[in-house]
Structures are given as structure tokens and as C-alpha cells.
Short mmCIF file of C-alpha atoms in Angstrom, two decimals:
data_model
loop_
_atom_site.label_atom_id
_atom_site.label_comp_id
_atom_site.label_asym_id
_atom_site.label_seq_id
_atom_site.Cartn_x
_atom_site.Cartn_y
_atom_site.Cartn_z
CA ALA Q 1 -0.06 0.00 0.03
CA GLN Q 2 1.16 3.45 -0.69
CA LYS Q 3 2.33 5.39 2.19
CA ILE Q 4 2.08 8.71 0.76
CA THR Q 5 -0.54 9.52 -1.97
CA GLN Q 6 -0.44 12.67 -4.05
CA THR Q 7 -3.55 12.45 -6.27
CA GLN Q 8 -2.92 15.35 -8.58
CA PRO Q 9 -0.28 14.72 -11.14
CA GLY Q 10 -0.41 18.42 -12.37
CA MET Q 11 -2.20 21.60 -11.20
CA PHE Q 12 -2.61 25.04 -12.69
CA VAL Q 13 -3.16 28.36 -10.81
CA GLN Q 14 -3.50 31.88 -11.74
CA GLU Q 15 -0.91 34.14 -10.54
CA LYS Q 16 -1.74 35.82 -6.97
CA GLU Q 17 -4.42 33.20 -6.42
CA ALA Q 18 -4.25 30.40 -3.63
CA VAL Q 19 -3.75 26.69 -4.49
CA THR Q 20 -4.11 23.58 -2.57
CA LEU Q 21 -1.97 20.47 -3.11
CA ASP Q 22 -3.31 17.34 -1.78
CA CYS Q 23 -1.45 14.68 0.34
CA THR Q 24 -2.80 11.71 2.10
CA TYR Q 25 -0.71 9.24 4.10
CA ASP Q 26 -0.91 5.91 5.66
CA THR Q 27 0.60 4.81 8.94
CA SER Q 28 -0.34 2.98 12.13
CA ASP Q 29 2.54 4.71 14.13
CA PRO Q 30 1.34 7.48 16.52
CA SER Q 31 4.59 9.43 16.13
CA TYR Q 32 5.26 10.60 12.59
CA GLY Q 33 6.23 13.91 10.83
CA LEU Q 34 4.99 15.23 7.42
CA PHE Q 35 7.14 17.34 5.26
CA TRP Q 36 6.63 19.29 1.96
CA TYR Q 37 9.58 19.92 -0.46
CA LYS Q 38 9.66 21.91 -3.61
CA GLN Q 39 11.72 20.85 -6.60
CA PRO Q 40 12.27 23.48 -9.31
CA SER Q 41 13.23 22.58 -12.82
CA SER Q 42 16.93 23.15 -11.79
CA GLY Q 43 16.45 19.92 -9.59
CA GLU Q 44 17.37 20.82 -6.11
CA MET Q 45 15.12 19.97 -3.20
CA ILE Q 46 13.93 22.79 -0.96
CA PHE Q 47 12.33 22.15 2.38
CA LEU Q 48 9.07 24.18 2.74
CA ILE Q 49 7.17 23.19 5.83
CA TYR Q 50 6.95 20.52 8.55
CA GLN Q 51 3.96 19.17 10.70
CA GLY Q 52 4.44 16.78 13.53
CA SER Q 53 1.70 14.25 14.46
CA TYR Q 54 1.37 15.71 18.08
CA ASP Q 55 1.38 19.25 16.88
CA GLN Q 56 -1.87 20.99 17.91
CA GLN Q 57 -1.82 23.80 15.45
CA ASN Q 58 -1.52 23.65 11.60
CA ALA Q 59 2.09 24.63 10.54
CA THR Q 60 2.66 27.95 8.67
CA GLU Q 61 5.76 29.33 7.02
CA GLY Q 62 5.16 32.63 5.15
CA ARG Q 63 2.92 31.96 2.09
CA TYR Q 64 2.96 28.26 2.92
CA SER Q 65 0.49 26.58 5.36
CA LEU Q 66 -0.35 22.97 5.97
CA ASN Q 67 -3.91 21.87 6.31
CA PHE Q 68 -3.43 18.94 8.75
CA GLN Q 69 -6.54 16.76 9.28
CA LYS Q 70 -5.32 13.89 11.42
CA ALA Q 71 -8.41 11.85 11.40
CA ARG Q 72 -8.57 11.94 7.59
CA LYS Q 73 -4.92 11.38 7.40
CA SER Q 74 -4.27 14.19 5.09
CA ALA Q 75 -1.79 16.97 5.08
CA ASN Q 76 -2.58 19.34 2.25
CA LEU Q 77 -0.14 22.13 1.38
CA VAL Q 78 -1.68 25.62 0.74
CA ILE Q 79 0.23 28.21 -1.13
CA SER Q 80 -1.28 31.65 -0.96
CA ALA Q 81 -0.79 34.46 -3.41
CA SER Q 82 0.83 32.32 -5.99
CA GLN Q 83 3.94 33.68 -7.68
CA LEU Q 84 5.43 32.57 -11.12
CA GLY Q 85 8.46 31.22 -9.22
CA ASP Q 86 6.16 28.85 -7.37
CA SER Q 87 6.03 26.71 -10.62
CA ALA Q 88 7.84 23.58 -9.75
CA MET Q 89 7.32 19.78 -8.67
CA TYR Q 90 5.97 19.56 -5.00
CA PHE Q 91 6.62 16.46 -2.96
CA CYS Q 92 4.93 15.35 0.24
CA ALA Q 93 6.99 13.12 2.62
CA MET Q 94 6.61 11.30 5.83
CA ARG Q 95 8.74 10.14 8.51
CA GLU Q 96 7.51 7.28 10.82
CA GLY Q 97 8.46 6.04 14.14
CA GLY Q 98 10.88 7.09 16.92
CA THR Q 99 14.44 8.05 16.83
CA GLU Q 100 15.55 4.46 16.54
CA TYR Q 101 14.34 4.69 12.88
CA GLY Q 102 16.25 7.91 12.14
CA ASN Q 103 14.51 10.36 10.01
CA LYS Q 104 14.34 8.55 6.61
CA LEU Q 105 11.54 9.88 4.52
CA VAL Q 106 8.85 8.21 2.32
CA PHE Q 107 8.03 10.43 -0.56
CA GLY Q 108 4.85 10.65 -2.62
CA ALA Q 109 4.97 10.83 -6.46
CA GLY Q 110 4.75 14.61 -6.60
CA THR Q 111 2.48 17.19 -8.12
CA ILE Q 112 3.58 19.58 -10.86
CA LEU Q 113 2.37 23.13 -10.22
CA ARG Q 114 2.23 25.74 -13.04
CA VAL Q 115 1.50 29.20 -12.23
CA LYS Q 116 -0.15 31.24 -15.09
CA SER Q 117 0.43 34.95 -15.55
CA ASN S 28 28.34 27.59 1.77
CA ALA S 29 26.99 25.74 4.92
CA GLY S 30 24.62 23.54 3.04
CA VAL S 31 24.86 19.95 2.03
CA MET S 32 27.49 19.59 -0.66
CA GLN S 33 27.31 17.07 -3.29
CA ASN S 34 29.86 16.32 -6.04
CA PRO S 35 29.94 15.92 -8.81
CA ARG S 36 26.87 17.53 -10.02
CA HIS S 37 26.81 15.49 -13.11
CA LEU S 38 28.57 12.17 -13.76
CA VAL S 39 28.82 10.12 -16.80
CA ARG S 40 29.97 6.65 -16.86
CA ARG S 41 29.98 3.70 -19.23
CA ARG S 42 28.45 0.41 -18.62
CA GLY S 43 30.62 -1.65 -16.36
CA GLN S 44 32.54 1.35 -14.80
CA GLU S 45 32.42 2.38 -11.14
CA ALA S 46 30.52 5.47 -10.01
CA ARG S 47 31.49 7.34 -6.71
CA LEU S 48 29.19 10.00 -5.49
CA ARG S 49 30.22 12.22 -2.48
CA CYS S 50 28.33 14.16 0.07
CA SER S 51 29.44 16.51 2.91
CA PRO S 52 26.60 17.13 5.34
CA MET S 53 25.65 20.39 6.84
CA LYS S 54 27.90 21.59 9.77
CA GLY S 55 26.49 20.15 12.83
CA HIS S 56 24.52 17.39 11.11
CA SER S 57 25.48 13.80 11.96
CA HIS S 58 23.06 11.82 10.00
CA VAL S 59 23.24 11.30 6.24
CA TYR S 60 20.71 9.85 4.00
CA TRP S 61 20.92 8.78 0.38
CA TYR S 62 18.02 8.81 -1.95
CA ARG S 63 17.43 7.97 -5.66
CA GLN S 64 15.09 9.80 -8.04
CA LEU S 65 14.33 7.92 -11.33
CA PRO S 66 12.96 10.34 -14.03
CA GLU S 67 9.43 11.38 -13.46
CA GLU S 68 9.24 9.85 -10.01
CA GLY S 69 9.59 10.69 -6.44
CA LEU S 70 12.65 10.14 -4.40
CA LYS S 71 13.29 6.58 -2.92
CA PHE S 72 15.19 6.05 0.31
CA MET S 73 18.35 4.07 -0.17
CA VAL S 74 20.41 4.09 3.01
CA TYR S 75 20.79 5.96 6.36
CA LEU S 76 24.25 6.39 7.96
CA GLN S 77 25.84 7.92 11.04
CA LYS S 78 29.64 8.42 11.36
CA GLU S 79 31.16 5.00 10.72
CA ASN S 80 27.93 3.15 10.89
CA ILE S 81 25.19 2.06 8.53
CA ILE S 82 21.85 2.37 10.42
CA ASP S 83 19.36 1.27 7.82
CA GLU S 84 20.23 0.14 4.33
CA SER S 85 16.73 -1.37 3.52
CA GLY S 86 16.51 0.65 0.32
CA MET S 87 19.79 -0.32 -1.14
CA PRO S 88 20.06 -2.78 -3.95
CA LYS S 89 21.72 -5.97 -2.63
CA GLU S 90 24.51 -5.98 -5.20
CA ARG S 91 26.92 -3.43 -6.65
CA PHE S 92 25.88 -0.63 -4.38
CA SER S 93 27.66 0.31 -1.11
CA ALA S 94 27.76 3.44 1.15
CA GLU S 95 29.94 4.60 3.76
CA PHE S 96 30.30 7.68 6.19
CA PRO S 97 33.83 7.61 7.58
CA LYS S 98 34.99 9.33 10.72
CA GLU S 99 36.86 11.84 8.50
CA GLY S 100 35.66 12.99 5.13
CA PRO S 101 32.43 12.94 3.16
CA SER S 102 29.96 10.10 2.77
CA ILE S 103 30.42 8.04 -0.32
CA LEU S 104 27.87 6.22 -2.47
CA ARG S 105 29.65 3.71 -4.55
CA ILE S 106 28.04 1.88 -7.42
CA GLN S 107 30.22 -0.82 -9.14
CA GLN S 108 29.68 -2.17 -12.61
CA VAL S 109 27.02 0.37 -13.56
CA VAL S 110 24.24 -0.42 -15.80
CA ARG S 111 21.86 1.79 -17.86
CA GLY S 112 19.13 1.30 -15.19
CA ASP S 113 21.44 3.09 -12.61
CA SER S 114 20.82 6.39 -14.56
CA ALA S 115 19.11 8.58 -12.11
CA ALA S 116 19.51 11.59 -9.74
CA TYR S 117 21.15 10.68 -6.49
CA PHE S 118 20.33 12.97 -3.53
CA CYS S 119 22.12 13.19 -0.25
CA ALA S 120 20.40 14.75 2.86
CA SER S 121 21.48 15.44 6.27
CA SER S 122 19.93 16.17 9.58
CA THR S 123 20.64 16.49 13.32
CA ASP S 124 19.91 13.69 15.61
CA ARG S 125 16.76 15.56 16.93
CA ILE S 126 13.61 14.02 15.90
CA ASN S 127 11.19 15.77 13.58
CA GLN S 128 13.97 18.07 12.23
CA PRO S 129 13.80 18.46 8.48
CA GLN S 130 16.37 16.95 6.35
CA HIS S 131 18.29 19.28 4.17
CA PHE S 132 19.19 18.16 0.76
CA GLY S 133 22.13 18.67 -1.53
CA ASP S 134 21.59 19.64 -5.18
CA GLY S 135 22.08 16.00 -6.13
CA THR S 136 24.28 14.13 -8.53
CA ARG S 137 22.82 13.38 -12.08
CA LEU S 138 24.32 10.03 -13.11
CA SER S 139 24.09 9.04 -16.82
CA ILE S 140 25.36 5.67 -18.03
CA LEU S 141 26.37 5.40 -21.59
#
């Protein structure tokens, strides 16, 4: 079974509008972390935002926010006021378990976001 | 540059040759992870190392691939007798030993096999 599912292969958004990128996850471990990374066409991986399973509030980092719905096992990324530079591939990733497992990540297949001017 | 440093950025090898990919973690990071990204796919975990120890190599192919993180120097991912299917982007990431801290990635090494 897929641990991380990103159901949107590609998304378009108009510049200055908000967009939501979907991510659902599957784990039976009560301790886990969810991450979003951005991969522009140049190829590097850029960390955007993190949500821990025990965090009471949704994470926010500038224009990025994470809509964390624990019961539904979803961790959607919301980008507000989209900019042309937001065009990239976006990956959702999960870390399971305690420190004995380290922080290895399981990645989803990604969503390509294109921002239109 | 205090980030994760990977080299080379691009590497071309012929079938049967060896490929060595290097990764220097961020300052203060003691955990190193290697991931592979095939074209049009997400990243797949390969191996997790701490200094002089392999902690988890569950994602490593059983043959031809090895990794090390010596006491001194960078982490090395070594692929022996490369085949066309090894063509991919290989990313190294590092983190502290604190749980729930993000991994910071290097820019990757693009390996092409002729």
C-alpha cells in the first residue's frame, strides 16, 4: 500500500491566487512527521514546511500553510498569493516512528504546479 | 556555503565502470541519507548512515551498491559495474539527531550511463 499519496499529477493556478496541493498518508504509528519539499526545474530539493503528528496547530511558513486533518490522514499544502516562481514539482513526505528509525523519509509521487500569468 | 554539498553535479559513466558520489553534510549534522530519483518519479530512500555506521540500508540494492560515512571526510555512495538502469539523480540529505527536524538536501548528482 502507498504510504504517501498525491492524487494530483499536475495543477494550474492563476498568479496571485491560492492553491491547495493534496497529500494523504497511511501509517499506524502514532509518532510521525509530514514534510513538503519543492523541486524546481533546476533539480534541487527545497524544504518548505513541517507538521508533527502531535502538533496541535497547523504549521505555517510565510505563504505556505499545512492543512493537517489527522482523522482523515491528510496533510494538504496551501500556497497563498501564488507567484510565477512557485512553478515547480512539490513532494509530500513522511517520517515514521521514533528516533531508533532515524528520520528517513517516504515520498509521494509529486504534483507539478504551473502558475499562469 | 553551509549547506549539504554533493559532487560531482553531473557524472557520466560507461556500462561496467564504477561511480563514486560524494556528500558532505551540513555543519553540525551527524545523520546522512541517500535517496534515488528516477525520471518522472519521487525520491526513494536508499540508506541512512551515521559516522562510521550504517543504520538502515533497507533501500539499497543487494548487489553493486555500497555506502560509507567515515570518521573523517564525506559520505560516499559507490556503484560498481554500472548499468543503464542506474541512470538517475542521487540525492544526499543530512539532519541533526533531533527527531522531527527536516532533512536538508544537496543539489544531487545526475548520473548518466552510456
